[in-house]
Short mmCIF file of N, CA and C in Angstrom, two decimals:
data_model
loop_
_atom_site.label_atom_id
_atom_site.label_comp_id
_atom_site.label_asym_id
_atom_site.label_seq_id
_atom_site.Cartn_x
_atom_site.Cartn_y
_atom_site.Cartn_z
N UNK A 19 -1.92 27.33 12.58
CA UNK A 19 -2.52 27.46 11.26
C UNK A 19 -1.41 27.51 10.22
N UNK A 20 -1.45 27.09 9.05
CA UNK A 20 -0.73 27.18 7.58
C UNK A 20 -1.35 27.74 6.81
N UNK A 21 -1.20 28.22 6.12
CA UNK A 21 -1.64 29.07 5.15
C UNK A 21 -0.90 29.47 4.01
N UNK A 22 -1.65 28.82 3.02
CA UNK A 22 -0.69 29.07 1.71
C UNK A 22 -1.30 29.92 0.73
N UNK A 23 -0.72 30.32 -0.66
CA UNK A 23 -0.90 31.22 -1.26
C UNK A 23 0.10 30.68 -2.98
N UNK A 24 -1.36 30.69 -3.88
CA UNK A 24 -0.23 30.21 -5.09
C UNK A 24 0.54 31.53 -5.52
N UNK A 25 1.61 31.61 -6.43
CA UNK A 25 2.41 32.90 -6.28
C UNK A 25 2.05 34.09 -6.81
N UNK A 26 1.13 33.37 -7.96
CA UNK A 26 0.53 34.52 -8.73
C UNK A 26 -0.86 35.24 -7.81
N UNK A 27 -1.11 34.13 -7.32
CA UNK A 27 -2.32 35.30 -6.42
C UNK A 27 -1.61 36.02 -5.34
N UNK A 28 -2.73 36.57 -4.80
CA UNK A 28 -2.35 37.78 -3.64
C UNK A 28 -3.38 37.06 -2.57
N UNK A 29 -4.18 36.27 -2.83
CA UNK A 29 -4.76 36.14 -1.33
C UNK A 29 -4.17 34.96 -0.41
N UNK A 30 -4.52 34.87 0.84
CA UNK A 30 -4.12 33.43 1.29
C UNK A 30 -5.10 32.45 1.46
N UNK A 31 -5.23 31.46 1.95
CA UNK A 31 -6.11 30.06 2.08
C UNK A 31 -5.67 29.52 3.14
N UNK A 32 -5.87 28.94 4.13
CA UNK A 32 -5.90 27.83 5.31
C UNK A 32 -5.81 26.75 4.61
N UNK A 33 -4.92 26.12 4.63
CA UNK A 33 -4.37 24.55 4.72
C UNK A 33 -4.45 23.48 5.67
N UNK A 34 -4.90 24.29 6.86
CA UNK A 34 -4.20 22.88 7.84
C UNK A 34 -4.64 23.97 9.39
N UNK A 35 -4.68 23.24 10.36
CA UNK A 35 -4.50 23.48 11.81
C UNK A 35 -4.00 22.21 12.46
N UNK A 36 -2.75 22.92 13.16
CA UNK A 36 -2.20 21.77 14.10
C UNK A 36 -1.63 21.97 15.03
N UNK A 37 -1.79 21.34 16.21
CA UNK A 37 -0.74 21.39 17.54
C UNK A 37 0.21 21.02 17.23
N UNK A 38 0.74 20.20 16.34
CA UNK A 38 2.09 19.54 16.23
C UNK A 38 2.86 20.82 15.79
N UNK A 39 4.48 20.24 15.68
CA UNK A 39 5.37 21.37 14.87
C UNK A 39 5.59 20.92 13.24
N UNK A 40 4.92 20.34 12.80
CA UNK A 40 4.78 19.90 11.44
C UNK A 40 3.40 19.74 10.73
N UNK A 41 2.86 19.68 9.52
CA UNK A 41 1.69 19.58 8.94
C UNK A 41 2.22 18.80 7.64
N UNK A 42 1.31 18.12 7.02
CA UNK A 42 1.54 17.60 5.86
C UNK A 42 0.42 18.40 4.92
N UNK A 43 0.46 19.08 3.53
CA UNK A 43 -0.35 19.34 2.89
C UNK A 43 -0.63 18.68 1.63
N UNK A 44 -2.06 18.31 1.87
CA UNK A 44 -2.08 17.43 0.92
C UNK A 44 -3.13 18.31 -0.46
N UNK A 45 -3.22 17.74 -1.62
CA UNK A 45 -4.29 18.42 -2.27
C UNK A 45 -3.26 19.82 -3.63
N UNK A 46 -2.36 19.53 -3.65
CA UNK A 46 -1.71 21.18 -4.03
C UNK A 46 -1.70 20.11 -5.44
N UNK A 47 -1.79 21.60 -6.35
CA UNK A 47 -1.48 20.73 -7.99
C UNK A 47 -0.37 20.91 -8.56
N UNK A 48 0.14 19.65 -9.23
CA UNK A 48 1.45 19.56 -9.54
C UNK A 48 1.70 20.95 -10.45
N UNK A 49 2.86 20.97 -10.24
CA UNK A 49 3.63 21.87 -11.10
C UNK A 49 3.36 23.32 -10.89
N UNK A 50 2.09 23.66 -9.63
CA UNK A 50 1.70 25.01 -9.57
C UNK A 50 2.87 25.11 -8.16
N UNK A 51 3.11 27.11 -8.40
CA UNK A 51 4.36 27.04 -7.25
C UNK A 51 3.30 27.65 -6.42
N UNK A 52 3.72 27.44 -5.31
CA UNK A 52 3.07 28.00 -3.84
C UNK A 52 3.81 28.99 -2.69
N UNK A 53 3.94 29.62 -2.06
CA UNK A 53 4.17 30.26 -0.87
C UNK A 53 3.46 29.67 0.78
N UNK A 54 4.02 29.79 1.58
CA UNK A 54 3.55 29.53 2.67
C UNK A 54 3.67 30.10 3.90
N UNK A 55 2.87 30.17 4.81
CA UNK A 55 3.18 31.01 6.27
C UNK A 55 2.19 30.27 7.26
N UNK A 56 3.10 30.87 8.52
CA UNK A 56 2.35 30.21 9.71
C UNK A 56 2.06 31.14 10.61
N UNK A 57 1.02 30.74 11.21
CA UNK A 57 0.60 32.10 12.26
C UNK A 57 0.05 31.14 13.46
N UNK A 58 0.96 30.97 14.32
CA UNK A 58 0.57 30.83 15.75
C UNK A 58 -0.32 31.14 16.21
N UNK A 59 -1.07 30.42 17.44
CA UNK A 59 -2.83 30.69 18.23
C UNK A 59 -2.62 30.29 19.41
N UNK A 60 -3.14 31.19 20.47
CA UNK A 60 -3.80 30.35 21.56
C UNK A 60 -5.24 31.31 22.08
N UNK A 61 -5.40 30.97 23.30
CA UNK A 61 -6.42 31.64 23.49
C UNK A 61 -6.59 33.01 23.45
N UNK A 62 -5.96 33.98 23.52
CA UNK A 62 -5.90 35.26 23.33
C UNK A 62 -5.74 35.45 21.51
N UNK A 63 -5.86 34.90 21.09
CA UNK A 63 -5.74 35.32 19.49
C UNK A 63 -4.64 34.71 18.51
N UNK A 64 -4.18 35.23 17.58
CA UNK A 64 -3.19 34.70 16.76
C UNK A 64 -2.14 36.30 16.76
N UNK A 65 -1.13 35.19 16.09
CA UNK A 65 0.31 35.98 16.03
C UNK A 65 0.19 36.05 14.51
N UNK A 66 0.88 37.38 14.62
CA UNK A 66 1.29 38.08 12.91
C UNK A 66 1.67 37.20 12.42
N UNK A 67 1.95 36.60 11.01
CA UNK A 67 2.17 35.58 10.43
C UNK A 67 3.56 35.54 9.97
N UNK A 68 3.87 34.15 10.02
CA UNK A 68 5.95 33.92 9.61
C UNK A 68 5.39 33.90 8.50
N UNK A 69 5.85 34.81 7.49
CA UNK A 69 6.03 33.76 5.79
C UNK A 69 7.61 33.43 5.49
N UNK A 70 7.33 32.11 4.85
CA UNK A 70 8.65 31.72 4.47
C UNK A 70 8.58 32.24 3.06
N UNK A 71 9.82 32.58 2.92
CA UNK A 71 10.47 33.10 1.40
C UNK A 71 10.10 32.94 0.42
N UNK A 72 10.41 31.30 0.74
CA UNK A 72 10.73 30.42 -0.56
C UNK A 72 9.61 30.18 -1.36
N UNK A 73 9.67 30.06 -2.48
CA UNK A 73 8.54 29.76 -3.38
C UNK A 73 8.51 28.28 -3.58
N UNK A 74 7.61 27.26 -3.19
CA UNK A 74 7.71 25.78 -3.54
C UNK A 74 6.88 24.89 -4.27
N UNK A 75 7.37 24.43 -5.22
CA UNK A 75 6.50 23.98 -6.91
C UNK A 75 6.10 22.26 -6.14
N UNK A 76 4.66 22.42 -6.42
CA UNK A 76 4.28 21.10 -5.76
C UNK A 76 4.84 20.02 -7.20
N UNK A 77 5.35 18.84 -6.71
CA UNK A 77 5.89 17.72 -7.69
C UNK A 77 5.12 16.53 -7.28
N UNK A 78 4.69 15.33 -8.24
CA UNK A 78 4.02 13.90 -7.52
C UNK A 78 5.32 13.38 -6.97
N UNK A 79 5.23 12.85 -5.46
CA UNK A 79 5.95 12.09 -5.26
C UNK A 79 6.34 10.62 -6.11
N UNK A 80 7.31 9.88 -6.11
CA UNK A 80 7.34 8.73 -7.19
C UNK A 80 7.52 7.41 -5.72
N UNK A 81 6.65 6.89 -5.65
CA UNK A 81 7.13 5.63 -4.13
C UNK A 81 7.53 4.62 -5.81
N UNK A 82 8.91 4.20 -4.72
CA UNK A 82 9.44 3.17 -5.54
C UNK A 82 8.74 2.01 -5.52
N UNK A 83 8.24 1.18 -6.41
CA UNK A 83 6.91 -0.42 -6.66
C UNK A 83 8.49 -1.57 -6.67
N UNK A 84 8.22 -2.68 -6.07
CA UNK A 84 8.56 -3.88 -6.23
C UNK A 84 7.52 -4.80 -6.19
N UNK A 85 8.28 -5.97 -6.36
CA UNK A 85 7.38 -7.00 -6.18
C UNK A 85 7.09 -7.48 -4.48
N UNK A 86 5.84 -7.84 -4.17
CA UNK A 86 5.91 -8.02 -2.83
C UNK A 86 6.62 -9.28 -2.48
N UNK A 87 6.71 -9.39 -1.28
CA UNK A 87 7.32 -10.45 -0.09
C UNK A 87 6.84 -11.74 -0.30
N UNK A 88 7.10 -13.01 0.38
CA UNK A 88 6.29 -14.09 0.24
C UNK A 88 5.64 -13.91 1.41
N UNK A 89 4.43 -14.81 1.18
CA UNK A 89 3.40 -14.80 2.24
C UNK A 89 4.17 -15.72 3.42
N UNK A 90 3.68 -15.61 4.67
CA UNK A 90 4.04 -16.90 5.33
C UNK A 90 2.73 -18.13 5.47
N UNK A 91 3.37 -19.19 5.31
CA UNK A 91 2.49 -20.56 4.88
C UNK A 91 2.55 -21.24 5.34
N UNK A 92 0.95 -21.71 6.57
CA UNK A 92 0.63 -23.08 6.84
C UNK A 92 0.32 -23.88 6.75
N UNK A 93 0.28 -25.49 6.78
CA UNK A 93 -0.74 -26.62 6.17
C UNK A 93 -1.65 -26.68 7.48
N UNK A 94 -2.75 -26.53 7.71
CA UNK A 94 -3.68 -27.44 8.57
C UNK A 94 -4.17 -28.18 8.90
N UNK A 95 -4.71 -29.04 7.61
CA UNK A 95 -5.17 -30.08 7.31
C UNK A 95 -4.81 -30.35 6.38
N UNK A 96 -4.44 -31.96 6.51
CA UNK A 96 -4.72 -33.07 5.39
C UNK A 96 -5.40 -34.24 5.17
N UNK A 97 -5.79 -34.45 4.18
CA UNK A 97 -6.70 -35.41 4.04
C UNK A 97 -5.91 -36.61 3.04
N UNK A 98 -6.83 -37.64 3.16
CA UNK A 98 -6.02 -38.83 1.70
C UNK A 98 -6.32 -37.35 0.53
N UNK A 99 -7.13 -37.09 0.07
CA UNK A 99 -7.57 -36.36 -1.04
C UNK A 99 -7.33 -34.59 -0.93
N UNK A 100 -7.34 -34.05 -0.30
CA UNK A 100 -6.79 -32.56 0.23
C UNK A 100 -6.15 -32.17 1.03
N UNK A 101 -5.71 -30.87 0.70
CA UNK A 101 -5.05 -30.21 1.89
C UNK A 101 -5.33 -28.65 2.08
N UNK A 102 -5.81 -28.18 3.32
CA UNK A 102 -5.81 -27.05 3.55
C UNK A 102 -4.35 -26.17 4.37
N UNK A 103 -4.33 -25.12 3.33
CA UNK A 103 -3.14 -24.21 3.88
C UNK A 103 -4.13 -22.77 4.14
N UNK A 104 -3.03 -22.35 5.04
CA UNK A 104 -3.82 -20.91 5.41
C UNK A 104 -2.62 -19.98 5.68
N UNK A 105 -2.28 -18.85 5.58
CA UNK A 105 -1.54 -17.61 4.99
C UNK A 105 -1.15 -16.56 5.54
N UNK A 106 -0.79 -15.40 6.18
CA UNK A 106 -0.38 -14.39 6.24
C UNK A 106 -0.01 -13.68 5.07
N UNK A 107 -0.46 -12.42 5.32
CA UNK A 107 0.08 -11.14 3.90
C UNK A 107 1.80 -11.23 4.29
N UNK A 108 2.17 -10.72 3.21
CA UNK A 108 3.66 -10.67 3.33
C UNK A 108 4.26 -9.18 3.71
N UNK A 109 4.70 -8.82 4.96
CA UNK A 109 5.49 -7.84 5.22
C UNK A 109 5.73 -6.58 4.64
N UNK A 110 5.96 -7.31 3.13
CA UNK A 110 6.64 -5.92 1.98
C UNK A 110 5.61 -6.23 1.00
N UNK A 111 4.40 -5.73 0.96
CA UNK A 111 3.48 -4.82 -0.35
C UNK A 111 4.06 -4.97 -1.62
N UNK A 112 5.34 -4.08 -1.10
CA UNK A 112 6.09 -3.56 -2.93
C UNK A 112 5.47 -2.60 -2.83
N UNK A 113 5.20 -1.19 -2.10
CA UNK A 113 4.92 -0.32 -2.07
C UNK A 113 3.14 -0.24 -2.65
N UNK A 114 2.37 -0.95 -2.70
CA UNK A 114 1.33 -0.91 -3.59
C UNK A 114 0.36 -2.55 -2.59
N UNK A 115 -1.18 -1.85 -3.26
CA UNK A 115 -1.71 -3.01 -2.68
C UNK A 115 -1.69 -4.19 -3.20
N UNK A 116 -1.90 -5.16 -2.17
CA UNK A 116 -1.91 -6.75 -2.95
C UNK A 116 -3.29 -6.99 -3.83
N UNK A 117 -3.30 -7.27 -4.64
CA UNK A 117 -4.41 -8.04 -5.86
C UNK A 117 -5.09 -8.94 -5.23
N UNK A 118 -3.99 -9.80 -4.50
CA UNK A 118 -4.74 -11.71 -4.51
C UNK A 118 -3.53 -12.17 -4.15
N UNK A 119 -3.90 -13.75 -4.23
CA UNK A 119 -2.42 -14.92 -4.00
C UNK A 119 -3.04 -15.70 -5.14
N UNK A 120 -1.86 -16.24 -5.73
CA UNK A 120 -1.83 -17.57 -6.39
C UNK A 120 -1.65 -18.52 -6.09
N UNK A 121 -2.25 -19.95 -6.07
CA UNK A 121 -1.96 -20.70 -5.24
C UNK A 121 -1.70 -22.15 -6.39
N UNK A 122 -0.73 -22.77 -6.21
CA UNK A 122 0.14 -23.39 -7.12
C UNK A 122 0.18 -25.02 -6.45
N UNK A 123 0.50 -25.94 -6.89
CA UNK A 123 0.92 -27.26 -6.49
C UNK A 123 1.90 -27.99 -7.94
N UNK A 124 2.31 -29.02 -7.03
CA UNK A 124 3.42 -29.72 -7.62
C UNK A 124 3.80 -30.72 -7.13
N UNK A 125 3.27 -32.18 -8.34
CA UNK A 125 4.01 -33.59 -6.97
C UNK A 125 5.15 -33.23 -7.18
N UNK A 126 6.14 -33.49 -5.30
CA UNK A 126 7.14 -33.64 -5.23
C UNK A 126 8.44 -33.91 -6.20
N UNK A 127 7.76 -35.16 -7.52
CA UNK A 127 9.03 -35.67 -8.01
C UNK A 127 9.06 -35.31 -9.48
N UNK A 128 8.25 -34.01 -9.53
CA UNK A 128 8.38 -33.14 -10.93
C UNK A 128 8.69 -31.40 -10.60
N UNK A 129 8.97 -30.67 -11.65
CA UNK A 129 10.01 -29.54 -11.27
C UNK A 129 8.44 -28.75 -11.74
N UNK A 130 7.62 -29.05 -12.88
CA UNK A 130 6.74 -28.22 -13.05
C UNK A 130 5.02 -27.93 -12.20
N UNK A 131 5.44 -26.53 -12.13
CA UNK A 131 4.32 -25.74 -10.97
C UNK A 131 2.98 -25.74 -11.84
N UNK A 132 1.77 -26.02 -11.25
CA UNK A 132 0.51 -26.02 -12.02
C UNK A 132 -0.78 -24.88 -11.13
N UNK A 133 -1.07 -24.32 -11.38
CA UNK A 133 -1.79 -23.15 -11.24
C UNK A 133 -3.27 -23.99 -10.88
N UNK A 134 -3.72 -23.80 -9.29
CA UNK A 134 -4.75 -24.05 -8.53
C UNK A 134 -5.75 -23.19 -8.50
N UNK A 135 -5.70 -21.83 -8.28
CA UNK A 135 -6.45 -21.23 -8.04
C UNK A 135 -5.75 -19.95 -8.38
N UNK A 136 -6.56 -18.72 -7.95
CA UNK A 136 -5.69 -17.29 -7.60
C UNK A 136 -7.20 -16.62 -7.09
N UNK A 137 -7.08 -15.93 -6.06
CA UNK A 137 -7.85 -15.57 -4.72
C UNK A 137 -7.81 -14.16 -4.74
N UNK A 138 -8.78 -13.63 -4.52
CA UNK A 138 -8.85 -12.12 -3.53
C UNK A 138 -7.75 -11.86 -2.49
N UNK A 139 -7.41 -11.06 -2.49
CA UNK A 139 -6.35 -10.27 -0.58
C UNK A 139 -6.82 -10.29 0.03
N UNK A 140 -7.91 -11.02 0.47
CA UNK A 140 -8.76 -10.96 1.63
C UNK A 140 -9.31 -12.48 2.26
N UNK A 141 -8.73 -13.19 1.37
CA UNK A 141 -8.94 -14.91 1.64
C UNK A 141 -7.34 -15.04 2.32
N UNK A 142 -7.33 -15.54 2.99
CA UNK A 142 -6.02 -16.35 4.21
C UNK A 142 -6.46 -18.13 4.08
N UNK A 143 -7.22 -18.41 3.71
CA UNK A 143 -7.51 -19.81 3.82
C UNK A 143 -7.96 -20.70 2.29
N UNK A 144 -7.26 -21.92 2.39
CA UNK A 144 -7.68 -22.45 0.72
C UNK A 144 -7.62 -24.20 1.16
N UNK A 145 -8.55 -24.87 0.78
CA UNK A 145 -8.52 -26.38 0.50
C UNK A 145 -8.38 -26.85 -1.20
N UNK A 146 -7.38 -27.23 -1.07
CA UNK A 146 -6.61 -27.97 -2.18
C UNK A 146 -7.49 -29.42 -2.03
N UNK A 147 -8.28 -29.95 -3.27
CA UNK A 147 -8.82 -30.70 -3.10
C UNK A 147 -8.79 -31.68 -4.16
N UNK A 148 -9.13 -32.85 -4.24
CA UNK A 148 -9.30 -33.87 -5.68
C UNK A 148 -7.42 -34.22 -6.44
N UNK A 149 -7.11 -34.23 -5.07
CA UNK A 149 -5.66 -34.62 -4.99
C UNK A 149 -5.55 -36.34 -4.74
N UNK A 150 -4.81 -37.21 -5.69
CA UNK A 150 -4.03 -38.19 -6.11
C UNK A 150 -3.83 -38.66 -4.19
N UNK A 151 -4.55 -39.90 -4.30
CA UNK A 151 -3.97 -40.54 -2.58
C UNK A 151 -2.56 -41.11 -2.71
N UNK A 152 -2.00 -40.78 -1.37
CA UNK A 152 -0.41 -41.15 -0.91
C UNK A 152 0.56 -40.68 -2.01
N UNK A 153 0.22 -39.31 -2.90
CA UNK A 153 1.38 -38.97 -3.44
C UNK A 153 1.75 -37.58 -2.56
N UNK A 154 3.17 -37.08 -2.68
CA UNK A 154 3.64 -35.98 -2.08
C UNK A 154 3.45 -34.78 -3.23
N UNK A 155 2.91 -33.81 -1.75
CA UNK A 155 2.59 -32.37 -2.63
C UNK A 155 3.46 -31.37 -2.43
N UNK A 156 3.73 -30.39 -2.89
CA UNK A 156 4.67 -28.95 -2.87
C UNK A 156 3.50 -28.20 -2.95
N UNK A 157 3.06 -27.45 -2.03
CA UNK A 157 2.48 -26.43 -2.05
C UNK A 157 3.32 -25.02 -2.39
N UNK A 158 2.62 -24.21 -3.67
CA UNK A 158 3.17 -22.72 -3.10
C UNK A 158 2.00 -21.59 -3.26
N UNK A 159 2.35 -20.50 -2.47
CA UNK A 159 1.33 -19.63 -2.45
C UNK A 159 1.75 -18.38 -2.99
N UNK A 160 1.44 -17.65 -3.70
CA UNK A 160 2.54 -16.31 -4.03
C UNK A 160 1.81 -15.12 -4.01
N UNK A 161 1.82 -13.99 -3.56
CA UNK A 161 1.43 -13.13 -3.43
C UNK A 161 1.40 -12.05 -5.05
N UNK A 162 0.29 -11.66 -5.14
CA UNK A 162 0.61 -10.75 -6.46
C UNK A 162 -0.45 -9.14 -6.44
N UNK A 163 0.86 -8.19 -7.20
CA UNK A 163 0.07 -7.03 -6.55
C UNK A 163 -0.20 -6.36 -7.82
N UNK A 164 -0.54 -5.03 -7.95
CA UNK A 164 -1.22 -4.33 -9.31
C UNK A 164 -0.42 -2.88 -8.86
#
């Protein structure tokens, strides 16, 4: 058992039960300080309680955000007139969930990217369609998060 106690009160509260030698507590409000103790159990009852000393001021953790990873990208099909690619999420999030993908094309023998679509995080599959016969395409797919 854990059991905490904000400093200004006098009573305690149950936090947590665990077999492990660690607990995570979740739920405490920022900036309020806390106290804590543990009191061992087994079948014969519980043990007098450890309190630790220290007084500890709950803070929001900060997870560092980037931009996510690239997806990894297959073609499946092609047609004279389309092409289907299909996707994997990318590895690295960026600490945060994905939004969607954007999905982009470009003939081969120009530098500028033109905006196809942009999808839910939950689509892996797209047909690129009403595409120019026997010219070369650049597909890209990009992952984007919030």
């Amino acid at each position: 058992h854990c059991r905490k106690e904000r400093s200004r009160e006098k009573s305690w509260k149950q936090v947590g039960s665990s077999s492990q030698l660690s607990i995570e507590i979740v739920g405490l409000k920022k900036d309020s300080s806390y106290n804590f103790r543990v009191i061992a159990r087994n079948a014969v009852g519980c043990s007098e309680p450890f309190i630790i000393e220290e007084t500890f001021t709950a803070a929001k953790a900060e997870i560092k955000k980037s931009l996510p990873g690239a997806p990894s990208v297959s073609v499946n099909d092609v047609t004279s007139r389309s092409v289907t690619i299909q996707w994997n999420p990318p590895s690295n999030t960026g600490g945060v969930h994905l939004l969607g993908y954007i999905i982009e094309k470009r003939i081969s023998t120009s530098q500028t990217w033109e905006r196809v679509e942009t999808v839910e995080s939950s689509v892996r599959i797209f047909t690129i369609e009403n595409l120019k016969e026997k010219s070369e395409l650049v597909v890209g797919d990009k992952a984007h998060r919030g």
